[in-house]
JSON list of C-alpha atoms in Angstrom, two decimals:
[
{"chain": "A", "resi": 1134, "resn": "MET", "atom": "CA", "xyz": [0.00, 0.00, 0.00]},
{"chain": "A", "resi": 1135, "resn": "LYS", "atom": "CA", "xyz": [2.86, 2.38, 0.78]},
{"chain": "A", "resi": 1136, "resn": "LYS", "atom": "CA", "xyz": [4.13, 1.92, -2.77]},
{"chain": "A", "resi": 1137, "resn": "HIS", "atom": "CA", "xyz": [0.66, 2.63, -4.12]},
{"chain": "A", "resi": 1138, "resn": "ILE", "atom": "CA", "xyz": [0.47, 5.83, -2.10]},
{"chain": "A", "resi": 1139, "resn": "ILE", "atom": "CA", "xyz": [3.81, 7.03, -3.46]},
{"chain": "A", "resi": 1140, "resn": "VAL", "atom": "CA", "xyz": [2.73, 6.26, -7.04]},
{"chain": "A", "resi": 1141, "resn": "ALA", "atom": "CA", "xyz": [-0.52, 8.14, -6.49]},
{"chain": "A", "resi": 1142, "resn": "LEU", "atom": "CA", "xyz": [1.32, 11.16, -5.18]},
{"chain": "A", "resi": 1143, "resn": "VAL", "atom": "CA", "xyz": [3.62, 11.23, -8.18]},
{"chain": "A", "resi": 1144, "resn": "LEU", "atom": "CA", "xyz": [0.72, 10.93, -10.61]},
{"chain": "A", "resi": 1145, "resn": "ILE", "atom": "CA", "xyz": [-1.41, 13.54, -8.93]},
{"chain": "A", "resi": 1146, "resn": "SER", "atom": "CA", "xyz": [1.40, 16.05, -8.64]},
{"chain": "A", "resi": 1147, "resn": "THR", "atom": "CA", "xyz": [2.40, 15.73, -12.30]},
{"chain": "A", "resi": 1148, "resn": "ALA", "atom": "CA", "xyz": [-0.79, 14.93, -14.19]},
{"chain": "A", "resi": 1149, "resn": "PHE", "atom": "CA", "xyz": [-2.06, 18.49, -14.01]},
{"chain": "A", "resi": 1150, "resn": "SER", "atom": "CA", "xyz": [1.23, 20.30, -14.26]},
{"chain": "A", "resi": 1151, "resn": "GLY", "atom": "CA", "xyz": [1.50, 23.74, -15.77]},
{"chain": "A", "resi": 1152, "resn": "CYS", "atom": "CA", "xyz": [3.11, 27.09, -15.24]},
{"chain": "A", "resi": 1153, "resn": "LEU", "atom": "CA", "xyz": [1.52, 29.85, -13.20]},
{"chain": "A", "resi": 1154, "resn": "VAL", "atom": "CA", "xyz": [2.31, 33.50, -12.68]},
{"chain": "A", "resi": 1155, "resn": "LEU", "atom": "CA", "xyz": [2.19, 33.89, -8.90]},
{"chain": "A", "resi": 1156, "resn": "SER", "atom": "CA", "xyz": [2.47, 36.98, -6.73]},
{"chain": "A", "resi": 1157, "resn": "LEU", "atom": "CA", "xyz": [4.31, 37.29, -3.44]},
{"chain": "A", "resi": 1158, "resn": "PHE", "atom": "CA", "xyz": [1.68, 39.78, -2.29]},
{"chain": "A", "resi": 1159, "resn": "PRO", "atom": "CA", "xyz": [-2.13, 39.67, -2.38]},
{"chain": "A", "resi": 1160, "resn": "ILE", "atom": "CA", "xyz": [-4.01, 41.77, -4.90]},
{"chain": "A", "resi": 1161, "resn": "TYR", "atom": "CA", "xyz": [-6.40, 43.00, -2.21]},
{"chain": "A", "resi": 1162, "resn": "THR", "atom": "CA", "xyz": [-6.35, 44.82, 1.09]},
{"chain": "A", "resi": 1163, "resn": "LYS", "atom": "CA", "xyz": [-8.85, 44.42, 3.90]},
{"chain": "A", "resi": 1164, "resn": "ASP", "atom": "CA", "xyz": [-10.69, 47.46, 2.56]},
{"chain": "A", "resi": 1165, "resn": "THR", "atom": "CA", "xyz": [-10.80, 46.33, -1.07]},
{"chain": "A", "resi": 1166, "resn": "LEU", "atom": "CA", "xyz": [-12.19, 42.83, -0.52]},
{"chain": "A", "resi": 1167, "resn": "VAL", "atom": "CA", "xyz": [-15.71, 42.31, -1.86]},
{"chain": "A", "resi": 1168, "resn": "LYS", "atom": "CA", "xyz": [-18.32, 39.60, -1.37]},
{"chain": "A", "resi": 1169, "resn": "LEU", "atom": "CA", "xyz": [-20.00, 37.81, -4.26]},
{"chain": "A", "resi": 1170, "resn": "ASP", "atom": "CA", "xyz": [-22.90, 35.91, -2.75]},
{"chain": "A", "resi": 1171, "resn": "ALA", "atom": "CA", "xyz": [-23.51, 34.10, -6.05]},
{"chain": "A", "resi": 1172, "resn": "LEU", "atom": "CA", "xyz": [-20.03, 32.57, -5.83]},
{"chain": "A", "resi": 1173, "resn": "GLU", "atom": "CA", "xyz": [-20.85, 30.53, -2.74]},
{"chain": "A", "resi": 1174, "resn": "GLY", "atom": "CA", "xyz": [-21.55, 26.88, -3.49]},
{"chain": "A", "resi": 1175, "resn": "THR", "atom": "CA", "xyz": [-20.10, 24.07, -5.60]},
{"chain": "A", "resi": 1176, "resn": "TRP", "atom": "CA", "xyz": [-19.01, 24.42, -9.21]},
{"chain": "A", "resi": 1177, "resn": "MET", "atom": "CA", "xyz": [-18.04, 21.66, -11.66]},
{"chain": "A", "resi": 1178, "resn": "GLN", "atom": "CA", "xyz": [-15.31, 22.02, -14.24]},
{"chain": "A", "resi": 1179, "resn": "ARG", "atom": "CA", "xyz": [-15.82, 20.28, -17.57]},
{"chain": "A", "resi": 1180, "resn": "ASP", "atom": "CA", "xyz": [-13.27, 17.60, -16.61]},
{"chain": "A", "resi": 1181, "resn": "SER", "atom": "CA", "xyz": [-15.33, 16.99, -13.47]},
{"chain": "A", "resi": 1182, "resn": "SER", "atom": "CA", "xyz": [-13.14, 18.63, -10.86]},
{"chain": "A", "resi": 1183, "resn": "LEU", "atom": "CA", "xyz": [-15.26, 20.28, -8.18]},
{"chain": "A", "resi": 1184, "resn": "TRP", "atom": "CA", "xyz": [-14.65, 23.75, -6.76]},
{"chain": "A", "resi": 1185, "resn": "THR", "atom": "CA", "xyz": [-16.53, 24.60, -3.56]},
{"chain": "A", "resi": 1186, "resn": "PHE", "atom": "CA", "xyz": [-16.55, 28.19, -2.29]},
{"chain": "A", "resi": 1187, "resn": "ALA", "atom": "CA", "xyz": [-17.67, 28.88, 1.27]},
{"chain": "A", "resi": 1188, "resn": "PHE", "atom": "CA", "xyz": [-17.34, 31.95, 3.44]},
{"chain": "A", "resi": 1189, "resn": "ALA", "atom": "CA", "xyz": [-14.34, 31.75, 5.76]},
{"chain": "A", "resi": 1190, "resn": "ASP", "atom": "CA", "xyz": [-14.49, 31.94, 9.55]},
{"chain": "A", "resi": 1191, "resn": "THR", "atom": "CA", "xyz": [-17.01, 34.71, 10.18]},
{"chain": "A", "resi": 1192, "resn": "SER", "atom": "CA", "xyz": [-16.03, 34.94, 13.85]},
{"chain": "A", "resi": 1193, "resn": "ASN", "atom": "CA", "xyz": [-12.88, 36.75, 12.72]},
{"chain": "A", "resi": 1194, "resn": "PRO", "atom": "CA", "xyz": [-13.71, 40.32, 11.57]},
{"chain": "A", "resi": 1195, "resn": "ASP", "atom": "CA", "xyz": [-10.79, 40.20, 9.12]},
{"chain": "A", "resi": 1196, "resn": "ASN", "atom": "CA", "xyz": [-12.34, 37.18, 7.39]},
{"chain": "A", "resi": 1197, "resn": "LEU", "atom": "CA", "xyz": [-15.85, 38.51, 6.79]},
{"chain": "A", "resi": 1198, "resn": "LYS", "atom": "CA", "xyz": [-15.26, 38.86, 3.05]},
{"chain": "A", "resi": 1199, "resn": "MET", "atom": "CA", "xyz": [-12.83, 35.97, 2.59]},
{"chain": "A", "resi": 1200, "resn": "TYR", "atom": "CA", "xyz": [-13.74, 32.62, 1.08]},
{"chain": "A", "resi": 1201, "resn": "GLU", "atom": "CA", "xyz": [-12.40, 29.13, 1.58]},
{"chain": "A", "resi": 1202, "resn": "LEU", "atom": "CA", "xyz": [-12.04, 27.19, -1.66]},
{"chain": "A", "resi": 1203, "resn": "ILE", "atom": "CA", "xyz": [-11.89, 23.39, -1.75]},
{"chain": "A", "resi": 1204, "resn": "VAL", "atom": "CA", "xyz": [-10.78, 21.87, -5.07]},
{"chain": "A", "resi": 1205, "resn": "ASN", "atom": "CA", "xyz": [-11.46, 18.15, -5.51]},
{"chain": "A", "resi": 1206, "resn": "GLU", "atom": "CA", "xyz": [-9.58, 16.49, -8.38]},
{"chain": "A", "resi": 1207, "resn": "THR", "atom": "CA", "xyz": [-10.34, 12.87, -7.52]},
{"chain": "A", "resi": 1208, "resn": "TYR", "atom": "CA", "xyz": [-11.92, 12.18, -10.91]},
{"chain": "A", "resi": 1209, "resn": "GLN", "atom": "CA", "xyz": [-8.86, 13.30, -12.90]},
{"chain": "A", "resi": 1210, "resn": "ALA", "atom": "CA", "xyz": [-6.53, 11.48, -10.52]},
{"chain": "A", "resi": 1211, "resn": "ARG", "atom": "CA", "xyz": [-8.45, 8.25, -10.99]},
{"chain": "A", "resi": 1212, "resn": "LYS", "atom": "CA", "xyz": [-8.27, 8.64, -14.78]},
{"chain": "A", "resi": 1213, "resn": "GLY", "atom": "CA", "xyz": [-4.50, 9.07, -14.59]},
{"chain": "A", "resi": 1214, "resn": "LEU", "atom": "CA", "xyz": [-3.86, 5.89, -12.62]},
{"chain": "A", "resi": 1215, "resn": "ASP", "atom": "CA", "xyz": [-2.80, 2.57, -14.07]},
{"chain": "A", "resi": 1216, "resn": "THR", "atom": "CA", "xyz": [-5.76, 0.19, -13.83]},
{"chain": "A", "resi": 1217, "resn": "ASN", "atom": "CA", "xyz": [-3.52, -2.30, -12.00]},
{"chain": "A", "resi": 1218, "resn": "ILE", "atom": "CA", "xyz": [-3.01, 0.15, -9.14]},
{"chain": "A", "resi": 1219, "resn": "ILE", "atom": "CA", "xyz": [-5.74, -0.29, -6.57]},
{"chain": "A", "resi": 1220, "resn": "ILE", "atom": "CA", "xyz": [-6.28, 2.70, -4.31]},
{"chain": "A", "resi": 1221, "resn": "PRO", "atom": "CA", "xyz": [-9.47, 3.25, -2.29]},
{"chain": "A", "resi": 1222, "resn": "ASP", "atom": "CA", "xyz": [-11.50, 6.30, -3.28]},
{"chain": "A", "resi": 1223, "resn": "SER", "atom": "CA", "xyz": [-11.22, 7.68, 0.25]},
{"chain": "A", "resi": 1224, "resn": "LEU", "atom": "CA", "xyz": [-7.41, 7.58, 0.12]},
{"chain": "A", "resi": 1225, "resn": "LEU", "atom": "CA", "xyz": [-7.26, 9.00, -3.38]},
{"chain": "A", "resi": 1226, "resn": "ALA", "atom": "CA", "xyz": [-9.59, 11.84, -2.40]},
{"chain": "A", "resi": 1227, "resn": "GLU", "atom": "CA", "xyz": [-7.30, 12.72, 0.48]},
{"chain": "A", "resi": 1228, "resn": "PHE", "atom": "CA", "xyz": [-4.42, 13.42, -1.88]},
{"chain": "A", "resi": 1229, "resn": "ALA", "atom": "CA", "xyz": [-6.54, 14.92, -4.66]},
{"chain": "A", "resi": 1230, "resn": "THR", "atom": "CA", "xyz": [-8.24, 17.56, -2.55]},
{"chain": "A", "resi": 1231, "resn": "SER", "atom": "CA", "xyz": [-6.71, 20.95, -1.86]},
{"chain": "A", "resi": 1232, "resn": "LYS", "atom": "CA", "xyz": [-7.68, 24.01, 0.11]},
{"chain": "A", "resi": 1233, "resn": "PHE", "atom": "CA", "xyz": [-7.15, 27.69, -0.64]},
{"chain": "A", "resi": 1234, "resn": "GLU", "atom": "CA", "xyz": [-7.80, 31.09, 0.88]},
{"chain": "A", "resi": 1235, "resn": "ALA", "atom": "CA", "xyz": [-9.79, 32.99, -1.75]},
{"chain": "A", "resi": 1236, "resn": "GLY", "atom": "CA", "xyz": [-10.21, 36.74, -1.94]},
{"chain": "A", "resi": 1237, "resn": "ILE", "atom": "CA", "xyz": [-12.34, 38.68, -4.44]},
{"chain": "A", "resi": 1238, "resn": "THR", "atom": "CA", "xyz": [-11.55, 42.28, -5.30]},
{"chain": "A", "resi": 1239, "resn": "LEU", "atom": "CA", "xyz": [-12.82, 44.80, -7.84]},
{"chain": "A", "resi": 1240, "resn": "ILE", "atom": "CA", "xyz": [-10.37, 46.71, -10.04]},
{"chain": "A", "resi": 1241, "resn": "ASN", "atom": "CA", "xyz": [-11.72, 49.11, -12.67]},
{"chain": "A", "resi": 1242, "resn": "GLY", "atom": "CA", "xyz": [-15.08, 47.36, -12.63]},
{"chain": "A", "resi": 1243, "resn": "ILE", "atom": "CA", "xyz": [-13.56, 43.90, -13.15]},
{"chain": "A", "resi": 1244, "resn": "TYR", "atom": "CA", "xyz": [-13.64, 41.12, -10.55]},
{"chain": "A", "resi": 1245, "resn": "PHE", "atom": "CA", "xyz": [-10.36, 39.41, -9.72]},
{"chain": "A", "resi": 1246, "resn": "LEU", "atom": "CA", "xyz": [-9.81, 36.17, -7.79]},
{"chain": "A", "resi": 1247, "resn": "ASP", "atom": "CA", "xyz": [-6.76, 35.77, -5.56]},
{"chain": "A", "resi": 1248, "resn": "LEU", "atom": "CA", "xyz": [-5.94, 32.21, -4.41]},
{"chain": "A", "resi": 1249, "resn": "LEU", "atom": "CA", "xyz": [-3.40, 31.29, -1.75]},
{"chain": "A", "resi": 1250, "resn": "ALA", "atom": "CA", "xyz": [-2.76, 27.62, -1.03]},
{"chain": "A", "resi": 1251, "resn": "ASP", "atom": "CA", "xyz": [-3.33, 26.31, 2.47]},
{"chain": "A", "resi": 1252, "resn": "LYS", "atom": "CA", "xyz": [0.05, 24.86, 3.46]},
{"chain": "A", "resi": 1253, "resn": "SER", "atom": "CA", "xyz": [-1.64, 22.18, 5.56]},
{"chain": "A", "resi": 1254, "resn": "ALA", "atom": "CA", "xyz": [-3.60, 20.87, 2.57]},
{"chain": "A", "resi": 1255, "resn": "SER", "atom": "CA", "xyz": [-2.71, 17.88, 0.40]},
{"chain": "A", "resi": 1256, "resn": "LEU", "atom": "CA", "xyz": [-0.83, 17.38, -2.83]},
{"chain": "A", "resi": 1257, "resn": "SER", "atom": "CA", "xyz": [-3.40, 17.67, -5.61]},
{"chain": "A", "resi": 1258, "resn": "GLY", "atom": "CA", "xyz": [-2.10, 18.86, -8.97]},
{"chain": "A", "resi": 1259, "resn": "PHE", "atom": "CA", "xyz": [-3.68, 22.28, -8.73]},
{"chain": "A", "resi": 1260, "resn": "HIS", "atom": "CA", "xyz": [-2.29, 22.68, -5.22]},
{"chain": "A", "resi": 1261, "resn": "THR", "atom": "CA", "xyz": [1.28, 21.76, -6.18]},
{"chain": "A", "resi": 1262, "resn": "GLN", "atom": "CA", "xyz": [1.30, 24.61, -8.69]},
{"chain": "A", "resi": 1263, "resn": "HIS", "atom": "CA", "xyz": [1.05, 26.94, -5.70]},
{"chain": "A", "resi": 1264, "resn": "PHE", "atom": "CA", "xyz": [3.94, 25.36, -3.73]},
{"chain": "A", "resi": 1265, "resn": "ILE", "atom": "CA", "xyz": [5.85, 28.63, -3.55]},
{"chain": "A", "resi": 1266, "resn": "ASN", "atom": "CA", "xyz": [2.87, 29.71, -1.45]},
{"chain": "A", "resi": 1267, "resn": "GLY", "atom": "CA", "xyz": [2.23, 32.59, -3.81]},
{"chain": "A", "resi": 1268, "resn": "HIS", "atom": "CA", "xyz": [-1.03, 34.20, -4.83]},
{"chain": "A", "resi": 1269, "resn": "SER", "atom": "CA", "xyz": [-2.45, 33.17, -8.20]},
{"chain": "A", "resi": 1270, "resn": "ILE", "atom": "CA", "xyz": [-4.35, 35.91, -10.03]},
{"chain": "A", "resi": 1271, "resn": "SER", "atom": "CA", "xyz": [-7.38, 35.46, -12.28]},
{"chain": "A", "resi": 1272, "resn": "LYS", "atom": "CA", "xyz": [-10.13, 37.58, -13.77]},
{"chain": "A", "resi": 1273, "resn": "ILE", "atom": "CA", "xyz": [-13.57, 36.11, -13.16]},
{"chain": "A", "resi": 1274, "resn": "THR", "atom": "CA", "xyz": [-16.97, 36.65, -14.71]},
{"chain": "A", "resi": 1275, "resn": "LEU", "atom": "CA", "xyz": [-20.21, 35.30, -13.26]},
{"chain": "A", "resi": 1276, "resn": "LYS", "atom": "CA", "xyz": [-23.04, 34.92, -15.73]},
{"chain": "A", "resi": 1277, "resn": "ASP", "atom": "CA", "xyz": [-26.14, 33.00, -14.71]},
{"chain": "A", "resi": 1278, "resn": "ASP", "atom": "CA", "xyz": [-24.80, 29.67, -13.40]},
{"chain": "A", "resi": 1279, "resn": "THR", "atom": "CA", "xyz": [-21.45, 29.84, -15.20]},
{"chain": "A", "resi": 1280, "resn": "LEU", "atom": "CA", "xyz": [-18.16, 31.02, -13.72]},
{"chain": "A", "resi": 1281, "resn": "TRP", "atom": "CA", "xyz": [-15.58, 32.06, -16.32]},
{"chain": "A", "resi": 1282, "resn": "ILE", "atom": "CA", "xyz": [-11.93, 32.26, -15.25]},
{"chain": "A", "resi": 1283, "resn": "SER", "atom": "CA", "xyz": [-9.04, 33.88, -17.10]},
{"chain": "A", "resi": 1284, "resn": "SER", "atom": "CA", "xyz": [-5.65, 33.46, -15.43]},
{"chain": "A", "resi": 1285, "resn": "LEU", "atom": "CA", "xyz": [-2.62, 35.68, -15.77]},
{"chain": "A", "resi": 1286, "resn": "ASP", "atom": "CA", "xyz": [-0.84, 34.19, -18.79]},
{"chain": "A", "resi": 1287, "resn": "ASP", "atom": "CA", "xyz": [2.64, 32.73, -18.37]},
{"chain": "A", "resi": 1288, "resn": "ASP", "atom": "CA", "xyz": [3.23, 33.15, -22.12]},
{"chain": "A", "resi": 1289, "resn": "TRP", "atom": "CA", "xyz": [2.99, 36.90, -21.56]},
{"chain": "A", "resi": 1290, "resn": "ALA", "atom": "CA", "xyz": [5.78, 36.60, -18.99]},
{"chain": "A", "resi": 1291, "resn": "LYS", "atom": "CA", "xyz": [7.91, 34.53, -21.36]},
{"chain": "A", "resi": 1292, "resn": "ARG", "atom": "CA", "xyz": [7.59, 37.15, -24.11]},
{"chain": "A", "resi": 1293, "resn": "LEU", "atom": "CA", "xyz": [8.77, 40.04, -21.95]},
{"chain": "A", "resi": 1294, "resn": "LYS", "atom": "CA", "xyz": [12.27, 41.39, -22.39]},
{"chain": "A", "resi": 1295, "resn": "PRO", "atom": "CA", "xyz": [14.57, 41.39, -19.33]},
{"chain": "A", "resi": 1296, "resn": "LYS", "atom": "CA", "xyz": [14.09, 45.14, -18.87]},
{"chain": "A", "resi": 1297, "resn": "GLU", "atom": "CA", "xyz": [10.31, 44.72, -18.85]},
{"chain": "A", "resi": 1298, "resn": "ARG", "atom": "CA", "xyz": [10.50, 41.83, -16.38]},
{"chain": "A", "resi": 1299, "resn": "LYS", "atom": "CA", "xyz": [12.51, 44.04, -14.05]},
{"chain": "A", "resi": 1300, "resn": "LYS", "atom": "CA", "xyz": [9.87, 46.76, -14.35]},
{"chain": "A", "resi": 1301, "resn": "TYR", "atom": "CA", "xyz": [7.19, 44.36, -13.15]},
{"chain": "A", "resi": 1302, "resn": "GLY", "atom": "CA", "xyz": [9.43, 42.76, -10.53]},
{"chain": "A", "resi": 1303, "resn": "LEU", "atom": "CA", "xyz": [9.00, 39.48, -12.40]},
{"chain": "A", "resi": 1304, "resn": "LEU", "atom": "CA", "xyz": [11.27, 36.56, -11.53]},
{"chain": "A", "resi": 1305, "resn": "GLU", "atom": "CA", "xyz": [11.53, 33.17, -13.22]},
{"chain": "A", "resi": 1306, "resn": "THR", "atom": "CA", "xyz": [11.77, 30.00, -11.15]},
{"chain": "A", "resi": 1307, "resn": "ARG", "atom": "CA", "xyz": [12.02, 26.38, -12.25]},
{"chain": "A", "resi": 1308, "resn": "LYS", "atom": "CA", "xyz": [8.26, 25.95, -11.93]},
{"chain": "A", "resi": 1309, "resn": "ASN", "atom": "CA", "xyz": [6.57, 29.35, -12.04]},
{"chain": "A", "resi": 1310, "resn": "TRP", "atom": "CA", "xyz": [6.90, 33.07, -12.66]},
{"chain": "A", "resi": 1311, "resn": "ILE", "atom": "CA", "xyz": [6.87, 35.27, -9.55]},
{"chain": "A", "resi": 1312, "resn": "LEU", "atom": "CA", "xyz": [5.58, 38.85, -9.36]},
{"chain": "A", "resi": 1313, "resn": "THR", "atom": "CA", "xyz": [7.27, 40.79, -6.56]},
{"chain": "A", "resi": 1314, "resn": "LEU", "atom": "CA", "xyz": [5.23, 44.01, -6.79]},
{"chain": "A", "resi": 1315, "resn": "GLN", "atom": "CA", "xyz": [3.57, 44.95, -3.52]},
{"chain": "A", "resi": 1316, "resn": "THR", "atom": "CA", "xyz": [-0.20, 45.24, -3.34]},
{"chain": "A", "resi": 1317, "resn": "LYS", "atom": "CA", "xyz": [-0.67, 48.89, -4.38]},
{"chain": "A", "resi": 1318, "resn": "PRO", "atom": "CA", "xyz": [1.60, 48.82, -7.48]},
{"chain": "A", "resi": 1319, "resn": "LEU", "atom": "CA", "xyz": [0.27, 45.34, -8.25]},
{"chain": "A", "resi": 1320, "resn": "ARG", "atom": "CA", "xyz": [-3.29, 46.69, -8.36]},
{"chain": "A", "resi": 1321, "resn": "ASP", "atom": "CA", "xyz": [-2.12, 49.58, -10.55]},
{"chain": "A", "resi": 1322, "resn": "PHE", "atom": "CA", "xyz": [-0.53, 47.07, -12.91]},
{"chain": "A", "resi": 1323, "resn": "LEU", "atom": "CA", "xyz": [-3.71, 44.97, -13.06]},
{"chain": "A", "resi": 1324, "resn": "ALA", "atom": "CA", "xyz": [-5.78, 48.08, -13.77]},
{"chain": "A", "resi": 1325, "resn": "LYS", "atom": "CA", "xyz": [-3.61, 48.77, -16.83]},
{"chain": "A", "resi": 1326, "resn": "VAL", "atom": "CA", "xyz": [-3.59, 45.24, -18.26]},
{"chain": "A", "resi": 1327, "resn": "ALA", "atom": "CA", "xyz": [-7.01, 43.92, -17.22]},
{"chain": "A", "resi": 1328, "resn": "LYS", "atom": "CA", "xyz": [-8.40, 44.15, -20.76]},
{"chain": "A", "resi": 1329, "resn": "ASP", "atom": "CA", "xyz": [-5.20, 43.16, -22.55]},
{"chain": "A", "resi": 1330, "resn": "THR", "atom": "CA", "xyz": [-5.76, 39.69, -24.01]},
{"chain": "A", "resi": 1331, "resn": "ASN", "atom": "CA", "xyz": [-1.99, 39.19, -24.22]},
{"chain": "A", "resi": 1332, "resn": "VAL", "atom": "CA", "xyz": [-1.91, 39.29, -20.42]},
{"chain": "A", "resi": 1333, "resn": "PHE", "atom": "CA", "xyz": [-5.33, 37.85, -19.62]},
{"chain": "A", "resi": 1334, "resn": "PRO", "atom": "CA", "xyz": [-6.45, 35.70, -22.58]},
{"chain": "A", "resi": 1335, "resn": "GLU", "atom": "CA", "xyz": [-10.07, 34.89, -23.25]},
{"chain": "A", "resi": 1336, "resn": "PRO", "atom": "CA", "xyz": [-11.39, 32.73, -20.38]},
{"chain": "A", "resi": 1337, "resn": "ASN", "atom": "CA", "xyz": [-9.63, 29.35, -20.53]},
{"chain": "A", "resi": 1338, "resn": "THR", "atom": "CA", "xyz": [-11.61, 27.75, -17.72]},
{"chain": "A", "resi": 1339, "resn": "TYR", "atom": "CA", "xyz": [-15.29, 27.69, -17.00]},
{"chain": "A", "resi": 1340, "resn": "LEU", "atom": "CA", "xyz": [-17.32, 26.01, -14.29]},
{"chain": "A", "resi": 1341, "resn": "ILE", "atom": "CA", "xyz": [-21.03, 25.26, -14.04]},
{"chain": "A", "resi": 1342, "resn": "LYS", "atom": "CA", "xyz": [-22.78, 25.67, -10.71]},
{"chain": "A", "resi": 1343, "resn": "VAL", "atom": "CA", "xyz": [-24.05, 22.46, -9.17]},
{"chain": "A", "resi": 1344, "resn": "LYS", "atom": "CA", "xyz": [-27.70, 22.71, -8.20]},
{"chain": "A", "resi": 1345, "resn": "ASN", "atom": "CA", "xyz": [-28.58, 21.74, -4.66]}
]
C-alpha cells in the first residue's frame, strides 16, 4: 500500500502540471475585498473537478469577506492511474483535494480572484502549482450559473524582455513566474492590463454551478 500511495502522489502532482504566474503579495487589502454571494456553493469544471466556495471563519472580523475554496480532483486522478493500481477512493480523495484562501476584489469594474494555497492541505495537482505559497491571479466573470476564469498568462511573462520583467518585478523559477510588486503597485498594474488579451487571454476555464 505504501508503494501505491507514493505512485498516487507522483501521478497527482504531475498529471495536471503547468506554469503559473504567482504573486508574493495579495491583490487586495482588507478594505478592497468584496463579497459575491452568487459565488458561494459548488461548481463543476468540464473535466469533473469540483470547486466549492464557502465563506471563511465569520467569527474573525478580518475574514468577513474571505472565502475558503476546496478543489477536488479525484476524478482526474483516478483517470491518470494505471488500472492495475488499486487505491481506495477515500485515500485517493485525500491526496486529490486541496484548500485555498480565496479573496475577491474589484479593479476598474472587473472582478479578480486571488488564491493562496493552504500549506496544511494535500498534494493535488492544482495545489502543487502553488507550492511557492504565492497568490495566483485570475479575472472572473459570473453569468447566470457559469463562472468564467481567465488566469494571468505565463506566455505573456515569457515574451517580456529582461528590462520589462525588471519593471514588473517578475522573476523566473524552475516551476513558475513570480511577481514581486507589492499590493498597491500590483493593483495599478492589473488596472492597466485587465483588458489586454496578451496578459489575460479569453477565459480558458469555466465552471457550471451544481444545483442543490
